[in-house]
Short mmCIF file of C-alpha atoms in Angstrom, two decimals:
data_model
loop_
_atom_site.label_atom_id
_atom_site.label_comp_id
_atom_site.label_asym_id
_atom_site.label_seq_id
_atom_site.Cartn_x
_atom_site.Cartn_y
_atom_site.Cartn_z
CA MET A 1 -43.23 -75.79 38.67
CA GLU A 2 -39.88 -77.45 37.94
CA THR A 3 -37.07 -76.22 40.20
CA LEU A 4 -33.36 -76.05 39.55
CA GLU A 5 -32.71 -78.71 42.20
CA PRO A 6 -32.18 -81.67 39.83
CA ILE A 7 -29.85 -79.58 37.64
CA LEU A 8 -27.80 -78.47 40.63
CA ALA A 9 -27.68 -81.99 42.05
CA LYS A 10 -26.21 -83.28 38.77
CA HIS A 11 -23.41 -80.71 38.56
CA PRO A 12 -20.02 -82.19 39.61
CA PHE A 13 -19.32 -79.25 41.93
CA LEU A 14 -22.25 -80.16 44.17
CA LYS A 15 -21.86 -83.93 44.00
CA GLY A 16 -22.76 -85.50 47.36
CA LEU A 17 -24.11 -82.28 48.89
CA GLU A 18 -26.71 -82.86 51.61
CA PRO A 19 -30.29 -82.35 50.36
CA ARG A 20 -30.99 -79.65 52.97
CA HIS A 21 -28.01 -77.65 51.69
CA LEU A 22 -29.02 -78.23 48.11
CA LYS A 23 -32.44 -76.74 48.86
CA ILE A 24 -30.78 -73.62 50.29
CA LEU A 25 -28.65 -73.27 47.18
CA VAL A 26 -31.71 -73.63 44.94
CA GLY A 27 -33.13 -70.56 46.70
CA CYS A 28 -30.06 -68.56 45.62
CA ALA A 29 -29.84 -69.97 42.06
CA SER A 30 -30.99 -68.80 38.66
CA ASN A 31 -30.70 -70.17 35.16
CA VAL A 32 -28.62 -67.98 32.84
CA ARG A 33 -27.53 -68.04 29.22
CA PHE A 34 -24.84 -66.08 27.41
CA ASN A 35 -24.30 -65.77 23.69
CA ALA A 36 -20.81 -65.93 22.23
CA GLY A 37 -18.97 -62.68 22.89
CA HIS A 38 -21.16 -61.71 25.85
CA PHE A 39 -19.26 -60.64 28.99
CA LEU A 40 -20.33 -62.34 32.20
CA PHE A 41 -18.37 -59.81 34.23
CA HIS A 42 -15.58 -57.27 33.99
CA GLU A 43 -12.49 -56.67 36.08
CA GLY A 44 -13.20 -54.31 38.98
CA GLU A 45 -16.95 -54.84 39.05
CA GLU A 46 -18.68 -56.05 42.19
CA ALA A 47 -18.58 -59.86 42.40
CA ASN A 48 -21.95 -61.00 43.60
CA GLU A 49 -22.25 -64.42 42.03
CA PHE A 50 -20.50 -67.49 40.75
CA TYR A 51 -21.41 -69.71 37.83
CA MET A 52 -21.76 -73.44 37.48
CA ILE A 53 -21.25 -74.05 33.77
CA ARG A 54 -23.71 -76.53 32.23
CA GLU A 55 -22.73 -76.11 28.62
CA GLY A 56 -20.39 -73.94 26.54
CA LYS A 57 -17.07 -72.27 27.27
CA VAL A 58 -16.04 -69.06 29.03
CA ALA A 59 -12.70 -67.28 28.72
CA VAL A 60 -11.17 -65.74 31.82
CA GLN A 61 -9.08 -62.93 30.42
CA ILE A 62 -7.35 -59.68 31.15
CA GLN A 63 -6.91 -56.65 28.94
CA GLY A 64 -3.26 -56.40 27.99
CA GLY A 65 -3.29 -52.88 26.59
CA GLU A 66 -1.79 -52.92 23.10
CA ARG A 67 -1.57 -56.73 23.28
CA GLY A 68 -5.34 -56.92 23.46
CA PRO A 69 -7.13 -59.44 25.67
CA ILE A 70 -4.96 -62.25 27.05
CA ILE A 71 -6.85 -65.41 27.93
CA VAL A 72 -5.44 -67.04 31.05
CA GLN A 73 -7.94 -69.86 31.38
CA THR A 74 -11.10 -71.27 29.88
CA VAL A 75 -13.88 -72.78 31.97
CA GLY A 76 -16.30 -75.26 30.47
CA GLU A 77 -19.02 -77.79 31.12
CA GLY A 78 -19.05 -79.20 34.64
CA GLU A 79 -16.72 -76.52 35.98
CA VAL A 80 -17.16 -73.50 38.23
CA LEU A 81 -16.38 -69.90 37.38
CA GLY A 82 -15.61 -67.26 40.00
CA TRP A 83 -14.67 -67.16 43.66
CA SER A 84 -14.33 -63.39 44.13
CA TRP A 85 -17.85 -63.36 45.65
CA LEU A 86 -16.36 -65.33 48.58
CA ILE A 87 -13.49 -63.08 49.62
CA PRO A 88 -13.54 -59.33 50.37
CA PRO A 89 -13.52 -56.87 48.72
CA TYR A 90 -15.87 -58.93 46.46
CA ARG A 91 -14.52 -57.53 43.18
CA TRP A 92 -13.72 -59.41 39.99
CA ARG A 93 -10.01 -59.50 39.17
CA PHE A 94 -10.46 -60.62 35.56
CA ASP A 95 -12.94 -60.32 32.73
CA ALA A 96 -15.03 -63.31 31.69
CA SER A 97 -16.60 -63.64 28.26
CA ALA A 98 -18.49 -66.46 26.60
CA LEU A 99 -16.51 -67.99 23.73
CA GLU A 100 -19.60 -69.83 22.54
CA LEU A 101 -23.24 -70.15 23.58
CA THR A 102 -22.98 -70.88 27.30
CA ARG A 103 -25.64 -72.09 29.70
CA ALA A 104 -25.00 -71.90 33.42
CA ILE A 105 -26.54 -71.71 36.85
CA ALA A 106 -25.74 -68.43 38.57
CA LEU A 107 -25.52 -68.56 42.35
CA ASP A 108 -26.16 -65.32 44.18
CA GLY A 109 -23.08 -64.62 46.30
CA LYS A 110 -24.71 -62.20 48.70
CA CYS A 111 -27.48 -64.72 49.33
CA LEU A 112 -24.94 -67.51 49.90
CA ARG A 113 -22.80 -65.43 52.22
CA MET A 114 -25.85 -64.67 54.33
CA LYS A 115 -27.01 -68.31 54.35
CA SER A 116 -23.51 -69.47 55.24
CA GLU A 117 -23.41 -67.13 58.25
CA GLU A 118 -26.69 -68.62 59.39
CA ASP A 119 -25.62 -72.20 58.70
CA HIS A 120 -21.89 -72.72 59.21
CA ASP A 121 -22.14 -76.33 58.04
CA LEU A 122 -23.23 -75.01 54.65
CA GLY A 123 -20.46 -72.40 54.71
CA TYR A 124 -17.83 -75.02 55.56
CA GLU A 125 -19.10 -77.33 52.83
CA LEU A 126 -18.90 -74.57 50.24
CA LEU A 127 -15.45 -73.47 51.42
CA LYS A 128 -14.13 -77.04 51.19
CA ARG A 129 -15.36 -77.31 47.63
CA PHE A 130 -13.99 -73.93 46.62
CA ALA A 131 -10.67 -74.67 48.37
CA GLY A 132 -10.34 -77.73 46.11
CA ILE A 133 -10.93 -75.61 43.03
CA ILE A 134 -8.56 -72.89 44.19
CA VAL A 135 -5.79 -75.47 44.82
CA GLU A 136 -6.32 -77.02 41.35
CA ARG A 137 -6.15 -73.59 39.73
CA LEU A 138 -3.06 -72.65 41.76
CA GLU A 139 -1.29 -75.84 40.65
CA ALA A 140 -2.29 -75.17 37.06
CA ALA A 141 -1.11 -71.55 37.30
CA ARG A 142 2.27 -72.71 38.66
CA LEU A 143 2.64 -75.18 35.81
CA GLN A 144 1.74 -72.39 33.37
CA LEU A 145 4.36 -70.13 34.95
CA LEU A 146 7.03 -72.82 34.59
CA ASP A 147 6.53 -72.49 30.84
CA VAL A 148 7.71 -76.07 30.36
CA TYR A 149 7.25 -76.10 26.58
CA LYS A 150 9.52 -73.13 25.98
CA SER A 151 12.34 -73.93 23.57
CA ARG A 152 15.65 -74.36 25.42
CA PRO A 153 18.89 -75.06 23.56
CA MET B 1 12.30 -105.01 4.86
CA ARG B 2 14.55 -105.35 7.85
CA ARG B 3 13.77 -104.90 11.48
CA ARG B 4 16.56 -103.93 13.77
CA GLY B 5 17.42 -101.98 16.88
CA CYS B 6 18.63 -102.78 20.36
CA ASN B 7 15.57 -104.67 21.49
CA SER B 8 13.91 -105.50 18.25
CA TRP B 9 16.14 -107.79 16.25
CA THR B 10 14.21 -110.41 14.31
CA SER B 11 15.31 -113.23 12.14
CA THR B 12 12.82 -112.42 9.39
CA ASN B 13 13.82 -111.27 5.95
CA LEU B 14 17.50 -111.48 6.67
CA VAL B 15 17.99 -112.61 3.10
CA HIS B 16 17.70 -108.98 2.07
CA ASP B 17 20.99 -107.27 2.06
CA LEU B 18 22.54 -109.86 4.34
CA GLU B 19 25.96 -108.40 4.07
CA ASP B 20 24.73 -105.04 5.18
CA GLU B 21 22.80 -106.57 8.06
CA GLU B 22 25.93 -108.31 9.19
CA ASP B 23 27.70 -104.96 9.07
CA MET B 24 25.02 -103.55 11.34
CA ILE B 25 25.35 -106.42 13.79
CA ALA B 26 29.10 -106.12 13.70
CA ASN B 27 29.08 -102.38 13.93
CA PRO B 28 25.80 -100.75 15.01
CA MET B 29 27.62 -97.42 15.07
CA LEU B 30 27.68 -97.50 11.27
CA THR B 31 25.36 -94.97 9.65
CA HIS B 32 23.46 -95.57 6.43
CA SER B 33 22.84 -92.94 3.84
CA TYR B 34 19.31 -91.58 3.53
CA VAL B 35 18.11 -89.04 1.04
CA VAL B 36 16.12 -85.99 2.13
CA LYS B 37 12.78 -86.00 0.29
CA ARG B 38 11.27 -82.99 2.01
CA VAL B 39 11.68 -80.62 4.95
CA GLN B 40 8.35 -79.26 6.08
CA GLN B 41 7.97 -76.42 8.55
CA GLU B 42 5.37 -77.37 11.21
CA THR B 43 5.60 -74.23 13.38
CA TYR B 44 8.00 -71.30 13.51
CA ASP B 45 10.67 -73.48 15.18
CA THR B 46 9.56 -77.05 14.51
CA PHE B 47 9.95 -79.01 11.28
CA THR B 48 9.51 -82.50 9.86
CA ILE B 49 12.22 -84.10 7.76
CA GLU B 50 11.22 -86.89 5.39
CA LEU B 51 13.90 -89.44 4.49
CA GLU B 52 14.23 -92.40 2.15
CA PRO B 53 17.09 -94.89 2.09
CA LYS B 54 19.60 -94.33 -0.68
CA ASN B 55 19.62 -98.09 -1.07
CA LYS B 56 15.97 -99.26 -0.88
CA ALA B 57 17.06 -102.56 0.67
CA GLN B 58 18.27 -100.63 3.69
CA ALA B 59 14.71 -99.68 4.69
CA PHE B 60 13.78 -101.07 8.08
CA SER B 61 10.63 -101.48 10.09
CA PHE B 62 10.19 -99.77 13.44
CA ALA B 63 7.90 -99.85 16.43
CA PRO B 64 6.02 -96.80 17.76
CA GLY B 65 8.17 -94.94 20.27
CA GLN B 66 11.55 -95.92 18.86
CA PHE B 67 14.11 -93.37 17.74
CA ASN B 68 16.90 -93.01 15.21
CA MET B 69 20.25 -91.32 15.44
CA LEU B 70 20.39 -88.78 12.61
CA TYR B 71 23.82 -87.66 11.48
CA VAL B 72 24.34 -84.39 9.61
CA PHE B 73 27.63 -85.00 7.91
CA GLY B 74 30.37 -82.79 9.28
CA VAL B 75 28.13 -81.37 11.99
CA GLY B 76 26.99 -84.06 14.40
CA GLU B 77 24.46 -86.67 15.41
CA VAL B 78 21.18 -86.34 17.35
CA PRO B 79 18.57 -88.81 18.62
CA ILE B 80 15.10 -88.09 17.22
CA SER B 81 11.93 -90.13 17.61
CA ILE B 82 10.37 -91.64 14.52
CA CYS B 83 7.00 -90.02 13.98
CA GLY B 84 5.69 -91.63 10.79
CA ASP B 85 3.35 -94.52 10.19
CA PRO B 86 4.91 -97.89 11.14
CA SER B 87 2.97 -99.50 8.29
CA LYS B 88 4.89 -97.30 5.84
CA PRO B 89 8.46 -97.78 7.03
CA GLU B 90 10.00 -97.11 3.63
CA THR B 91 9.66 -93.41 4.47
CA LEU B 92 11.15 -92.12 7.70
CA LEU B 93 9.58 -89.05 9.26
CA HIS B 94 11.22 -87.13 12.07
CA THR B 95 9.72 -84.03 13.64
CA THR B 96 11.91 -81.93 15.86
CA ARG B 97 12.55 -78.42 17.02
CA ALA B 98 15.51 -76.45 15.69
CA VAL B 99 17.26 -75.60 18.92
CA GLY B 100 20.88 -76.68 18.60
CA THR B 101 23.69 -76.90 16.07
CA VAL B 102 22.64 -80.25 14.59
CA THR B 103 18.88 -79.66 14.49
CA ASN B 104 19.44 -76.24 12.93
CA ALA B 105 21.64 -77.90 10.31
CA LEU B 106 18.95 -80.54 9.73
CA ARG B 107 16.37 -77.84 9.10
CA LYS B 108 18.58 -76.27 6.45
CA LEU B 109 18.86 -79.49 4.44
CA ARG B 110 17.13 -79.60 1.08
CA ARG B 111 15.66 -82.28 -1.16
CA GLY B 112 18.40 -84.62 -2.36
CA ASP B 113 20.81 -83.94 0.51
CA LEU B 114 22.16 -86.93 2.41
CA VAL B 115 21.76 -87.75 6.09
CA GLY B 116 23.30 -90.61 8.04
CA VAL B 117 20.82 -92.81 9.89
CA ARG B 118 21.40 -95.37 12.64
CA GLY B 119 18.51 -97.20 14.24
CA PRO B 120 15.86 -97.85 15.18
CA PHE B 121 16.73 -97.89 18.84
CA GLY B 122 14.89 -98.29 22.11
CA THR B 123 11.68 -99.66 23.51
CA SER B 124 8.21 -99.04 22.15
CA TRP B 125 4.74 -98.04 23.29
CA PRO B 126 2.55 -100.92 24.58
CA VAL B 127 0.19 -100.83 21.61
CA GLU B 128 -0.30 -104.62 21.62
CA GLU B 129 -0.73 -104.83 25.40
CA ALA B 130 -3.35 -102.08 25.25
CA LYS B 131 -5.73 -104.16 23.15
CA GLY B 132 -9.09 -104.52 24.87
CA HIS B 133 -8.44 -101.48 27.07
CA ASP B 134 -9.17 -97.77 26.91
CA VAL B 135 -6.13 -95.78 25.84
CA VAL B 136 -5.40 -92.24 26.99
CA ILE B 137 -2.59 -90.33 25.32
CA VAL B 138 -1.44 -87.17 27.10
CA THR B 139 1.18 -85.10 25.39
CA GLY B 140 2.63 -81.62 25.58
CA GLY B 141 4.83 -79.42 23.42
CA ILE B 142 6.65 -81.45 20.81
CA GLY B 143 5.70 -84.65 22.65
CA LEU B 144 3.04 -85.41 20.07
CA PRO B 145 5.44 -86.59 17.31
CA PRO B 146 6.85 -89.56 19.29
CA LEU B 147 3.27 -90.69 19.94
CA ARG B 148 1.96 -90.28 16.41
CA PRO B 149 3.10 -93.76 15.26
CA SER B 150 1.12 -95.36 18.10
CA LEU B 151 -1.90 -93.23 17.18
CA TYR B 152 -1.68 -94.52 13.61
CA GLN B 153 -1.59 -98.09 14.88
CA LEU B 154 -4.39 -97.61 17.40
CA LEU B 155 -6.64 -95.94 14.84
CA SER B 156 -5.95 -98.57 12.20
CA LYS B 157 -7.28 -101.27 14.55
CA LYS B 158 -9.65 -99.19 16.64
CA GLN B 159 -12.18 -102.02 16.97
CA GLU B 160 -9.63 -103.91 19.07
CA TYR B 161 -9.47 -101.14 21.69
CA GLY B 162 -11.88 -99.45 24.05
CA LYS B 163 -12.15 -95.68 24.20
CA LEU B 164 -9.32 -93.73 22.65
CA VAL B 165 -8.51 -90.28 24.03
CA LEU B 166 -5.88 -87.77 22.91
CA LEU B 167 -5.15 -84.81 25.19
CA TYR B 168 -2.64 -82.36 23.80
CA GLY B 169 -1.20 -79.21 25.34
CA ALA B 170 0.88 -76.61 23.56
CA ARG B 171 2.49 -73.38 24.66
CA THR B 172 0.41 -71.14 22.40
CA PRO B 173 -1.88 -71.75 19.39
CA GLU B 174 1.12 -71.02 17.15
CA ASP B 175 3.05 -73.91 18.75
CA ILE B 176 0.52 -76.61 17.86
CA VAL B 177 2.14 -79.25 15.64
CA TYR B 178 0.22 -81.36 13.12
CA GLY B 179 -2.69 -78.90 13.33
CA GLN B 180 -4.40 -80.18 10.18
CA GLU B 181 -4.06 -83.80 11.20
CA ILE B 182 -5.49 -83.01 14.64
CA GLU B 183 -8.52 -81.47 12.93
CA GLN B 184 -8.94 -84.69 10.90
CA TRP B 185 -8.77 -86.76 14.08
CA ARG B 186 -11.34 -84.47 15.73
CA LYS B 187 -13.81 -85.32 12.98
CA ARG B 188 -13.52 -89.04 13.67
CA SER B 189 -16.02 -90.68 15.98
CA ASP B 190 -13.58 -93.29 17.27
CA ILE B 191 -11.22 -90.92 19.05
CA ALA B 192 -11.88 -88.08 21.49
CA VAL B 193 -9.44 -85.23 20.92
CA ASP B 194 -9.03 -82.28 23.24
CA VAL B 195 -6.41 -79.57 22.76
CA THR B 196 -5.40 -76.78 25.09
CA VAL B 197 -2.77 -74.05 25.13
CA ASP B 198 -1.01 -72.49 28.08
CA ARG B 199 -1.71 -68.97 26.89
CA ALA B 200 -3.58 -67.29 24.09
CA THR B 201 -4.72 -63.97 22.77
CA GLY B 202 -8.29 -63.00 22.04
CA GLN B 203 -8.43 -64.70 18.64
CA TRP B 204 -8.19 -68.24 20.03
CA ARG B 205 -11.52 -70.00 20.60
CA GLY B 206 -10.18 -73.25 22.06
CA ASN B 207 -9.20 -74.26 25.59
CA VAL B 208 -6.69 -72.30 27.63
CA GLY B 209 -5.02 -73.99 30.58
CA VAL B 210 -2.42 -76.64 31.17
CA VAL B 211 -2.94 -80.09 29.67
CA THR B 212 -3.61 -81.66 33.08
CA THR B 213 -6.87 -79.67 33.29
CA LEU B 214 -8.24 -81.81 30.45
CA ILE B 215 -7.82 -85.07 32.37
CA PRO B 216 -10.76 -84.75 34.82
CA LYS B 217 -13.11 -84.09 31.88
CA ALA B 218 -11.93 -86.97 29.68
CA SER B 219 -14.14 -90.01 29.32
CA PHE B 220 -12.36 -93.32 30.08
CA ASP B 221 -12.50 -96.11 32.62
CA PRO B 222 -9.54 -95.57 35.00
CA ALA B 223 -9.61 -99.21 36.06
CA ASP B 224 -9.20 -100.40 32.49
CA THR B 225 -7.00 -97.78 30.85
CA ILE B 226 -3.46 -97.67 29.52
CA ALA B 227 -1.95 -94.16 29.55
CA MET B 228 0.91 -93.01 27.33
CA ILE B 229 2.60 -89.72 28.17
CA VAL B 230 5.24 -87.63 26.42
CA GLY B 231 6.36 -84.15 27.31
CA PRO B 232 8.79 -82.27 29.48
CA GLU B 233 9.41 -84.17 32.74
CA ILE B 234 7.61 -81.61 34.89
CA MET B 235 4.56 -81.88 32.68
CA MET B 236 4.71 -85.69 32.89
CA ARG B 237 4.90 -85.58 36.71
CA PHE B 238 1.83 -83.34 36.93
CA THR B 239 0.05 -85.56 34.41
CA ILE B 240 0.83 -88.74 36.35
CA ALA B 241 -0.50 -87.12 39.54
CA GLU B 242 -3.74 -86.19 37.77
CA LEU B 243 -4.14 -89.67 36.25
CA GLN B 244 -3.54 -91.21 39.67
CA ARG B 245 -6.21 -88.89 41.06
CA ARG B 246 -8.56 -90.39 38.46
CA GLY B 247 -7.61 -93.85 39.73
CA LEU B 248 -5.00 -95.11 37.26
CA ARG B 249 -2.44 -97.53 38.67
CA ASP B 250 1.28 -96.96 38.21
CA GLU B 251 1.51 -100.15 36.11
CA SER B 252 -0.97 -98.70 33.61
CA ILE B 253 1.08 -95.57 32.93
CA TYR B 254 3.86 -95.40 30.33
CA ILE B 255 6.18 -92.46 29.81
CA SER B 256 8.88 -91.59 27.31
CA MET B 257 12.07 -90.26 28.84
CA GLU B 258 14.54 -87.91 27.22
CA ARG B 259 18.22 -87.92 28.07
CA ASN B 260 21.50 -87.13 26.35
CA MET B 261 21.60 -90.21 24.13
CA LYS B 262 24.80 -90.66 22.14
CA CYS B 263 25.63 -94.24 21.18
CA GLY B 264 22.07 -95.59 21.24
CA LEU B 265 23.33 -98.90 22.55
CA GLY B 266 23.87 -98.43 26.27
CA PHE B 267 27.65 -98.41 25.93
CA CYS B 268 28.67 -94.81 26.41
CA GLY B 269 26.62 -94.12 29.55
CA HIS B 270 25.58 -90.59 28.58
CA CYS B 271 21.90 -91.37 29.07
CA GLN B 272 22.16 -93.31 32.32
CA PHE B 273 19.04 -92.92 34.46
CA GLY B 274 19.39 -94.78 37.76
CA PRO B 275 20.04 -98.40 36.80
CA PHE B 276 18.80 -97.82 33.25
CA PHE B 277 20.15 -96.50 29.99
CA VAL B 278 17.40 -94.50 28.34
CA CYS B 279 18.59 -95.39 24.82
CA LYS B 280 18.49 -99.12 25.45
CA ASP B 281 16.04 -99.73 28.33
CA GLY B 282 13.86 -96.80 27.22
CA PRO B 283 12.90 -94.30 25.99
CA VAL B 284 9.48 -95.80 26.79
CA PHE B 285 9.24 -96.99 30.38
CA ARG B 286 6.39 -98.35 32.44
CA TYR B 287 6.06 -95.79 35.20
CA ASP B 288 6.27 -98.16 38.18
CA ARG B 289 9.72 -99.26 36.98
CA VAL B 290 11.23 -95.78 37.01
CA LYS B 291 9.12 -94.28 39.79
CA PRO B 292 11.93 -94.39 42.41
CA PHE B 293 14.16 -92.29 40.16
CA PHE B 294 11.61 -90.10 38.40
CA GLY B 295 11.83 -86.44 39.38
CA LYS B 296 14.89 -86.93 41.57
CA GLY B 297 17.51 -84.24 40.95
CA GLU B 298 20.33 -86.51 42.09
CA ILE B 299 19.68 -89.06 39.32
#
């Protein structure tokens, strides 16, 4: 039976990961697919997974009351969605919905947290990779906040 | 057809309107009358003004990246990049945002009104030097208009270039300029176009995130790429950092600077930037040449 190992190995997020760690991740991985409009998760729900996007586009958004949903970021092919599974209280802070047909690998967060406690090398490797993503998103969020395109007389 | 400007004088076709050319050489502060053909609203605050010379012999050629000084009679003069097709220089197109006294007055002009034009001024994008290389254009806000002439030239001779990539970031979907033209470019197979907005509501189906987030996903060879960037300076600094992360060298990156340009000739000093005058030595600079001054508050 074909495993998810070659798919995981090809994803940019796991580039260069040791084979023994890749095998552990395969044990926590599942193939998922979301049609356009489908919600991957909602704000406040328990965050027990993250997604490695293979194809499609997901909107990270927040309900703005009368303003309706406000999209703060989109995540697409080759990118990773979700780090709330990594940090207590393991709750999503935003909604995520597929903007188009989206295929991804879902990684079970509970499984990974347990494996990382058993194998700190794996945990450190994952944290390093997520730290890189978090820093990129923080820089992007700061640039967004600067609102550099706003008209100024 | 004449060709003029600080760094682009040529000896060709001087037979046309020689007396007027001599006037220009003698007094480059002299404006020439252009007739407004059309004012087209691009977004809620951005418009394109289309101009033709009152005297056809006064038409001049221009290079991508150059700008003109547009004078609204009785109001004032502003520097605005030329954003039309360099192969059709008989019509001048200028896209700008109505933010000040002069640009608001420009927007209110109607067909048949007169505008004073001086130019073209400044340096141009390295369209010739980029031949044989991949070209990545990164632009934000109303930075797309100054790059449109180079896009026209690149696309007209696409076979002479490698991969061509346009990455464009706007504030919101409503702020996207040249939306229809971007859709036409998207349909072409010889250019990869990716657009993002900083924020959007639920109706938007495109990318959301700053323009720098498009760079890691773009397909080009960093060792053989020329990058052209226009946008607010903060955006350009973040973009340069992201391009460097991909492996681009400083010498392969070109930026267009914006300063308070007045005379257009490097005389008045309003646009001094370190040892340079943006109107004369720029607005297009190779990044390694301005790197020591770029982003420094004291400059």
